[in-house]
mmCIF file with all atom_site columns, C-alpha atoms in Angstrom:
data_model
loop_
_atom_site.group_PDB
_atom_site.id
_atom_site.type_symbol
_atom_site.label_atom_id
_atom_site.label_alt_id
_atom_site.label_comp_id
_atom_site.label_asym_id
_atom_site.label_entity_id
_atom_site.label_seq_id
_atom_site.pdbx_PDB_ins_code
_atom_site.Cartn_x
_atom_site.Cartn_y
_atom_site.Cartn_z
_atom_site.occupancy
_atom_site.B_iso_or_equiv
_atom_site.pdbx_formal_charge
_atom_site.auth_seq_id
_atom_site.auth_comp_id
_atom_site.auth_asym_id
_atom_site.auth_atom_id
_atom_site.pdbx_PDB_model_num
ATOM 1   C CA . MET A 1 1   ? 0.000   0.000  0.000  1.00 64.00 ? 787 MET A CA 1
ATOM 2   C CA . SER A 1 2   ? 1.605   3.236  -1.112 1.00 75.00 ? 788 SER A CA 1
ATOM 3   C CA . GLU A 1 3   ? 1.347   6.572  0.626  1.00 77.00 ? 789 GLU A CA 1
ATOM 4   C CA . ARG A 1 4   ? -0.146  8.037  -2.546 1.00 80.00 ? 790 ARG A CA 1
ATOM 5   C CA . ASN A 1 5   ? -2.951  5.451  -2.669 1.00 82.00 ? 791 ASN A CA 1
ATOM 6   C CA . GLY A 1 6   ? -3.643  6.074  1.002  1.00 81.00 ? 792 GLY A CA 1
ATOM 7   C CA . ALA A 1 7   ? -3.843  9.811  0.433  1.00 83.00 ? 793 ALA A CA 1
ATOM 8   C CA . LEU A 1 8   ? -6.207  9.348  -2.527 1.00 85.00 ? 794 LEU A CA 1
ATOM 9   C CA . ALA A 1 9   ? -8.427  7.030  -0.501 1.00 87.00 ? 795 ALA A CA 1
ATOM 10  C CA . GLY A 1 10  ? -8.462  9.580  2.333  1.00 87.00 ? 796 GLY A CA 1
ATOM 11  C CA . MET A 1 11  ? -9.627  12.303 -0.045 1.00 89.00 ? 797 MET A CA 1
ATOM 12  C CA . ILE A 1 12  ? -12.045 10.315 -2.186 1.00 93.00 ? 798 ILE A CA 1
ATOM 13  C CA . GLY A 1 13  ? -13.689 8.150  0.513  1.00 92.00 ? 799 GLY A CA 1
ATOM 14  C CA . PRO A 1 14  ? -15.507 10.816 2.550  1.00 94.00 ? 800 PRO A CA 1
ATOM 15  C CA . ALA A 1 15  ? -16.519 12.827 -0.530 1.00 96.00 ? 801 ALA A CA 1
ATOM 16  C CA . MET A 1 16  ? -17.845 9.716  -2.255 1.00 96.00 ? 802 MET A CA 1
ATOM 17  C CA . PHE A 1 17  ? -19.797 8.646  0.829  1.00 96.00 ? 803 PHE A CA 1
ATOM 18  C CA . ALA A 1 18  ? -21.375 12.082 1.242  1.00 96.00 ? 804 ALA A CA 1
ATOM 19  C CA . PHE A 1 19  ? -22.219 12.401 -2.464 1.00 97.00 ? 805 PHE A CA 1
ATOM 20  C CA . ILE A 1 20  ? -23.879 8.985  -2.628 1.00 97.00 ? 806 ILE A CA 1
ATOM 21  C CA . ALA A 1 21  ? -25.789 9.613  0.612  1.00 97.00 ? 807 ALA A CA 1
ATOM 22  C CA . VAL A 1 22  ? -27.133 12.925 -0.744 1.00 97.00 ? 808 VAL A CA 1
ATOM 23  C CA . VAL A 1 23  ? -28.114 11.378 -4.090 1.00 97.00 ? 809 VAL A CA 1
ATOM 24  C CA . LEU A 1 24  ? -29.851 8.462  -2.356 1.00 97.00 ? 810 LEU A CA 1
ATOM 25  C CA . THR A 1 25  ? -31.628 10.864 -0.020 1.00 96.00 ? 811 THR A CA 1
ATOM 26  C CA . VAL A 1 26  ? -33.027 12.753 -2.998 1.00 96.00 ? 812 VAL A CA 1
ATOM 27  C CA . LEU A 1 27  ? -34.009 9.530  -4.779 1.00 97.00 ? 813 LEU A CA 1
ATOM 28  C CA . GLN A 1 28  ? -35.622 8.015  -1.664 1.00 95.00 ? 814 GLN A CA 1
ATOM 29  C CA . TYR A 1 29  ? -37.007 11.202 -0.109 1.00 95.00 ? 815 TYR A CA 1
ATOM 30  C CA . ASN A 1 30  ? -40.640 10.013 -0.111 1.00 95.00 ? 816 ASN A CA 1
ATOM 31  C CA . PHE A 1 31  ? -39.620 6.676  1.406  1.00 94.00 ? 817 PHE A CA 1
ATOM 32  C CA . LEU A 1 32  ? -37.693 8.418  4.211  1.00 94.00 ? 818 LEU A CA 1
ATOM 33  C CA . VAL A 1 33  ? -40.599 10.767 4.955  1.00 92.00 ? 819 VAL A CA 1
ATOM 34  C CA . ARG A 1 34  ? -42.979 7.779  5.135  1.00 92.00 ? 820 ARG A CA 1
ATOM 35  C CA . LEU A 1 35  ? -40.639 6.252  7.745  1.00 89.00 ? 821 LEU A CA 1
ATOM 36  C CA . GLY A 1 36  ? -40.970 9.435  9.785  1.00 89.00 ? 822 GLY A CA 1
ATOM 37  C CA . TRP A 1 37  ? -37.708 11.130 8.828  1.00 91.00 ? 823 TRP A CA 1
ATOM 38  C CA . GLU A 1 38  ? -37.569 14.906 8.846  1.00 89.00 ? 824 GLU A CA 1
ATOM 39  C CA . PRO A 1 39  ? -34.768 16.597 6.891  1.00 87.00 ? 825 PRO A CA 1
ATOM 40  C CA . VAL A 1 40  ? -34.726 19.478 9.374  1.00 87.00 ? 826 VAL A CA 1
ATOM 41  C CA . GLY A 1 41  ? -35.664 18.663 12.916 1.00 82.00 ? 827 GLY A CA 1
ATOM 42  C CA . VAL A 1 42  ? -35.641 15.720 15.244 1.00 85.00 ? 828 VAL A CA 1
ATOM 43  C CA . SER A 1 43  ? -36.481 12.247 14.039 1.00 86.00 ? 829 SER A CA 1
ATOM 44  C CA . ASP A 1 44  ? -35.960 8.723  15.305 1.00 85.00 ? 830 ASP A CA 1
ATOM 45  C CA . VAL A 1 45  ? -35.103 7.508  11.790 1.00 88.00 ? 831 VAL A CA 1
ATOM 46  C CA . PRO A 1 46  ? -31.341 6.888  11.649 1.00 88.00 ? 832 PRO A CA 1
ATOM 47  C CA . TRP A 1 47  ? -30.136 8.762  8.577  1.00 92.00 ? 833 TRP A CA 1
ATOM 48  C CA . PRO A 1 48  ? -28.048 7.852  6.532  1.00 92.00 ? 834 PRO A CA 1
ATOM 49  C CA . SER A 1 49  ? -28.327 4.249  7.722  1.00 92.00 ? 835 SER A CA 1
ATOM 50  C CA . ALA A 1 50  ? -32.048 4.165  6.887  1.00 91.00 ? 836 ALA A CA 1
ATOM 51  C CA . LEU A 1 51  ? -31.150 4.713  3.240  1.00 95.00 ? 837 LEU A CA 1
ATOM 52  C CA . ALA A 1 52  ? -30.218 1.004  3.168  1.00 93.00 ? 838 ALA A CA 1
ATOM 53  C CA . LEU A 1 53  ? -33.855 0.116  3.863  1.00 92.00 ? 839 LEU A CA 1
ATOM 54  C CA . GLY A 1 54  ? -35.267 1.862  0.792  1.00 92.00 ? 840 GLY A CA 1
ATOM 55  C CA . PRO A 1 55  ? -35.666 0.857  -2.834 1.00 94.00 ? 841 PRO A CA 1
ATOM 56  C CA . TYR A 1 56  ? -32.017 1.700  -3.584 1.00 95.00 ? 842 TYR A CA 1
ATOM 57  C CA . GLY A 1 57  ? -30.764 0.263  -0.310 1.00 93.00 ? 843 GLY A CA 1
ATOM 58  C CA . SER A 1 58  ? -28.119 -1.938 -1.869 1.00 94.00 ? 844 SER A CA 1
ATOM 59  C CA . LEU A 1 59  ? -26.318 1.218  -3.029 1.00 96.00 ? 845 LEU A CA 1
ATOM 60  C CA . GLN A 1 60  ? -26.110 2.515  0.548  1.00 96.00 ? 846 GLN A CA 1
ATOM 61  C CA . ILE A 1 61  ? -24.843 -0.866 1.739  1.00 96.00 ? 847 ILE A CA 1
ATOM 62  C CA . LEU A 1 62  ? -22.163 -0.730 -0.954 1.00 97.00 ? 848 LEU A CA 1
ATOM 63  C CA . ASN A 1 63  ? -21.454 2.871  0.102  1.00 97.00 ? 849 ASN A CA 1
ATOM 64  C CA . PHE A 1 64  ? -20.705 1.771  3.687  1.00 96.00 ? 850 PHE A CA 1
ATOM 65  C CA . VAL A 1 65  ? -18.450 -1.050 2.477  1.00 97.00 ? 851 VAL A CA 1
ATOM 66  C CA . LEU A 1 66  ? -16.502 1.130  0.034  1.00 97.00 ? 852 LEU A CA 1
ATOM 67  C CA . PHE A 1 67  ? -16.043 3.913  2.578  1.00 96.00 ? 853 PHE A CA 1
ATOM 68  C CA . GLY A 1 68  ? -14.771 1.364  5.111  1.00 96.00 ? 854 GLY A CA 1
ATOM 69  C CA . ILE A 1 69  ? -12.284 -0.066 2.634  1.00 95.00 ? 855 ILE A CA 1
ATOM 70  C CA . MET A 1 70  ? -11.084 3.412  1.718  1.00 95.00 ? 856 MET A CA 1
ATOM 71  C CA . LEU A 1 71  ? -10.596 4.291  5.387  1.00 94.00 ? 857 LEU A CA 1
ATOM 72  C CA . ILE A 1 72  ? -8.515  1.129  5.851  1.00 94.00 ? 858 ILE A CA 1
ATOM 73  C CA . VAL A 1 73  ? -6.388  2.023  2.801  1.00 93.00 ? 859 VAL A CA 1
ATOM 74  C CA . PHE A 1 74  ? -5.981  5.571  4.153  1.00 91.00 ? 860 PHE A CA 1
ATOM 75  C CA . ALA A 1 75  ? -4.877  4.253  7.551  1.00 91.00 ? 861 ALA A CA 1
ATOM 76  C CA . ALA A 1 76  ? -2.302  1.956  5.942  1.00 88.00 ? 862 ALA A CA 1
ATOM 77  C CA . GLY A 1 77  ? -0.914  4.850  3.884  1.00 87.00 ? 863 GLY A CA 1
ATOM 78  C CA . LEU A 1 78  ? -0.843  7.047  6.974  1.00 80.00 ? 864 LEU A CA 1
ATOM 79  C CA . GLN A 1 79  ? 1.152   4.433  8.868  1.00 81.00 ? 865 GLN A CA 1
ATOM 80  C CA . ARG A 1 80  ? 3.749   4.393  6.096  1.00 76.00 ? 866 ARG A CA 1
ATOM 81  C CA . GLY A 1 81  ? 3.794   8.143  5.485  1.00 67.00 ? 867 GLY A CA 1
ATOM 82  C CA . VAL A 1 82  ? 4.033   9.607  8.975  1.00 69.00 ? 868 VAL A CA 1
ATOM 83  C CA . ALA A 1 83  ? 7.198   9.057  10.975 1.00 65.00 ? 869 ALA A CA 1
ATOM 84  C CA . PRO A 1 84  ? 6.762   7.141  14.241 1.00 67.00 ? 870 PRO A CA 1
ATOM 85  C CA . SER A 1 85  ? 7.082   9.235  17.374 1.00 68.00 ? 871 SER A CA 1
ATOM 86  C CA . GLY A 1 86  ? 7.042   6.732  20.210 1.00 69.00 ? 872 GLY A CA 1
ATOM 87  C CA . ARG A 1 87  ? 6.106   3.296  21.411 1.00 77.00 ? 873 ARG A CA 1
ATOM 88  C CA . VAL A 1 88  ? 2.388   3.644  20.702 1.00 71.00 ? 874 VAL A CA 1
ATOM 89  C CA . SER A 1 89  ? 2.648   5.504  17.404 1.00 75.00 ? 875 SER A CA 1
ATOM 90  C CA . TRP A 1 90  ? 1.031   2.499  15.717 1.00 82.00 ? 876 TRP A CA 1
ATOM 91  C CA . ALA A 1 91  ? -2.188  2.993  17.716 1.00 81.00 ? 877 ALA A CA 1
ATOM 92  C CA . GLY A 1 92  ? -3.668  5.864  15.670 1.00 82.00 ? 878 GLY A CA 1
ATOM 93  C CA . PRO A 1 93  ? -3.546  4.085  12.305 1.00 87.00 ? 879 PRO A CA 1
ATOM 94  C CA . ALA A 1 94  ? -4.585  0.791  13.938 1.00 90.00 ? 880 ALA A CA 1
ATOM 95  C CA . LEU A 1 95  ? -7.667  2.441  15.435 1.00 93.00 ? 881 LEU A CA 1
ATOM 96  C CA . LEU A 1 96  ? -8.466  3.963  12.026 1.00 93.00 ? 882 LEU A CA 1
ATOM 97  C CA . ILE A 1 97  ? -8.373  0.440  10.601 1.00 95.00 ? 883 ILE A CA 1
ATOM 98  C CA . VAL A 1 98  ? -10.812 -0.644 13.328 1.00 97.00 ? 884 VAL A CA 1
ATOM 99  C CA . ALA A 1 99  ? -13.047 2.297  12.327 1.00 97.00 ? 885 ALA A CA 1
ATOM 100 C CA . GLY A 1 100 ? -12.840 1.143  8.700  1.00 96.00 ? 886 GLY A CA 1
ATOM 101 C CA . VAL A 1 101 ? -13.851 -2.374 9.671  1.00 97.00 ? 887 VAL A CA 1
ATOM 102 C CA . ALA A 1 102 ? -16.748 -0.908 11.677 1.00 97.00 ? 888 ALA A CA 1
ATOM 103 C CA . LEU A 1 103 ? -17.865 0.997  8.567  1.00 96.00 ? 889 LEU A CA 1
ATOM 104 C CA . VAL A 1 104 ? -17.857 -2.246 6.592  1.00 96.00 ? 890 VAL A CA 1
ATOM 105 C CA . VAL A 1 105 ? -19.929 -3.916 9.332  1.00 96.00 ? 891 VAL A CA 1
ATOM 106 C CA . LEU A 1 106 ? -22.434 -1.036 9.105  1.00 95.00 ? 892 LEU A CA 1
ATOM 107 C CA . ALA A 1 107 ? -23.547 -2.808 5.917  1.00 94.00 ? 893 ALA A CA 1
ATOM 108 C CA . PHE A 1 108 ? -25.834 -4.845 8.197  1.00 91.00 ? 894 PHE A CA 1
ATOM 109 C CA . LYS A 1 109 ? -29.176 -3.085 7.849  1.00 86.00 ? 895 LYS A CA 1
ATOM 110 C CA . THR A 1 110 ? -30.370 -0.916 10.703 1.00 86.00 ? 896 THR A CA 1
ATOM 111 C CA . ASP A 1 111 ? -33.823 -0.930 12.241 1.00 80.00 ? 897 ASP A CA 1
ATOM 112 C CA . PRO A 1 112 ? -36.146 1.731  10.793 1.00 78.00 ? 898 PRO A CA 1
ATOM 113 C CA . HIS A 1 113 ? -36.495 3.560  14.111 1.00 73.00 ? 899 HIS A CA 1
ATOM 114 C CA . MET A 1 114 ? -33.935 4.145  16.834 1.00 71.00 ? 900 MET A CA 1
ATOM 115 C CA . SER A 1 115 ? -34.848 3.000  20.299 1.00 64.00 ? 901 SER A CA 1
ATOM 116 C CA . ALA A 1 116 ? -33.044 1.988  23.434 1.00 57.00 ? 902 ALA A CA 1
ATOM 117 C CA . TRP A 1 117 ? -32.730 -1.549 22.044 1.00 62.00 ? 903 TRP A CA 1
ATOM 118 C CA . ALA A 1 118 ? -32.525 -2.841 18.510 1.00 62.00 ? 904 ALA A CA 1
ATOM 119 C CA . HIS A 1 119 ? -35.419 -5.008 17.409 1.00 80.00 ? 905 HIS A CA 1
ATOM 120 C CA . THR A 1 120 ? -33.542 -7.304 15.033 1.00 85.00 ? 906 THR A CA 1
ATOM 121 C CA . TRP A 1 121 ? -30.185 -9.086 15.134 1.00 83.00 ? 907 TRP A CA 1
ATOM 122 C CA . HIS A 1 122 ? -28.900 -7.116 12.140 1.00 85.00 ? 908 HIS A CA 1
ATOM 123 C CA . GLY A 1 123 ? -30.050 -3.882 13.778 1.00 83.00 ? 909 GLY A CA 1
ATOM 124 C CA . SER A 1 124 ? -28.066 -4.860 16.875 1.00 86.00 ? 910 SER A CA 1
ATOM 125 C CA . ILE A 1 125 ? -24.957 -5.529 14.794 1.00 89.00 ? 911 ILE A CA 1
ATOM 126 C CA . HIS A 1 126 ? -25.415 -2.199 12.996 1.00 88.00 ? 912 HIS A CA 1
ATOM 127 C CA . PHE A 1 127 ? -25.770 -0.342 16.294 1.00 89.00 ? 913 PHE A CA 1
ATOM 128 C CA . ALA A 1 128 ? -22.698 -2.044 17.803 1.00 90.00 ? 914 ALA A CA 1
ATOM 129 C CA . ALA A 1 129 ? -20.687 -1.194 14.672 1.00 94.00 ? 915 ALA A CA 1
ATOM 130 C CA . PHE A 1 130 ? -21.833 2.431  14.946 1.00 93.00 ? 916 PHE A CA 1
ATOM 131 C CA . LEU A 1 131 ? -20.612 2.600  18.555 1.00 93.00 ? 917 LEU A CA 1
ATOM 132 C CA . LEU A 1 132 ? -17.311 0.943  17.599 1.00 97.00 ? 918 LEU A CA 1
ATOM 133 C CA . LEU A 1 133 ? -16.895 3.412  14.731 1.00 96.00 ? 919 LEU A CA 1
ATOM 134 C CA . GLY A 1 134 ? -17.409 6.408  16.994 1.00 95.00 ? 920 GLY A CA 1
ATOM 135 C CA . LEU A 1 135 ? -15.099 5.225  19.755 1.00 96.00 ? 921 LEU A CA 1
ATOM 136 C CA . SER A 1 136 ? -12.306 3.951  17.529 1.00 96.00 ? 922 SER A CA 1
ATOM 137 C CA . PHE A 1 137 ? -12.339 7.098  15.384 1.00 95.00 ? 923 PHE A CA 1
ATOM 138 C CA . LEU A 1 138 ? -12.274 9.380  18.437 1.00 95.00 ? 924 LEU A CA 1
ATOM 139 C CA . PHE A 1 139 ? -9.371  7.523  20.032 1.00 93.00 ? 925 PHE A CA 1
ATOM 140 C CA . SER A 1 140 ? -7.509  7.344  16.710 1.00 92.00 ? 926 SER A CA 1
ATOM 141 C CA . LEU A 1 141 ? -7.627  11.140 16.534 1.00 90.00 ? 927 LEU A CA 1
ATOM 142 C CA . LEU A 1 142 ? -6.145  11.399 20.019 1.00 88.00 ? 928 LEU A CA 1
ATOM 143 C CA . PHE A 1 143 ? -3.284  9.052  19.171 1.00 86.00 ? 929 PHE A CA 1
ATOM 144 C CA . LEU A 1 144 ? -2.687  10.696 15.790 1.00 82.00 ? 930 LEU A CA 1
ATOM 145 C CA . TRP A 1 145 ? -2.630  14.132 17.431 1.00 81.00 ? 931 TRP A CA 1
ATOM 146 C CA . ARG A 1 146 ? 0.100   12.903 19.735 1.00 73.00 ? 932 ARG A CA 1
ATOM 147 C CA . ARG A 1 147 ? 1.995   11.244 16.875 1.00 65.00 ? 933 ARG A CA 1
ATOM 148 C CA . MET A 1 148 ? 1.851   14.291 14.618 1.00 71.00 ? 934 MET A CA 1
ATOM 149 C CA . GLY A 1 149 ? 2.206   16.860 17.384 1.00 65.00 ? 935 GLY A CA 1
#
């Protein structure tokens, strides 16, 4: 994995994910509104995860998987491109890889409405992956800040 490929994945991945999510939101707007989603305001419909439940849901599933793979490629390029600065300098990129894996696991479809507990096994997996994504990404930023500081 080259540094250049990692940098490209780091630039393209988030933009691609956002673009596809916006396009799918426009295409599935009526479906999302029927679920109870509000574009402005509070809703218990988990956007953008709920996009995977609609008529073009397979595209959102693919979007999660591709974004996860691109984050993993970015993390590998970051590990090669940034000089180590201590014993735990590997932790930031490793946690980014965990976040990438969590994004891939988000391909399990969510439940249509958020609640204290998921109603289906795939909704539970999706929710656990979401928590793992948030925690691993947050901690990766802390370790990367220290490494690049």
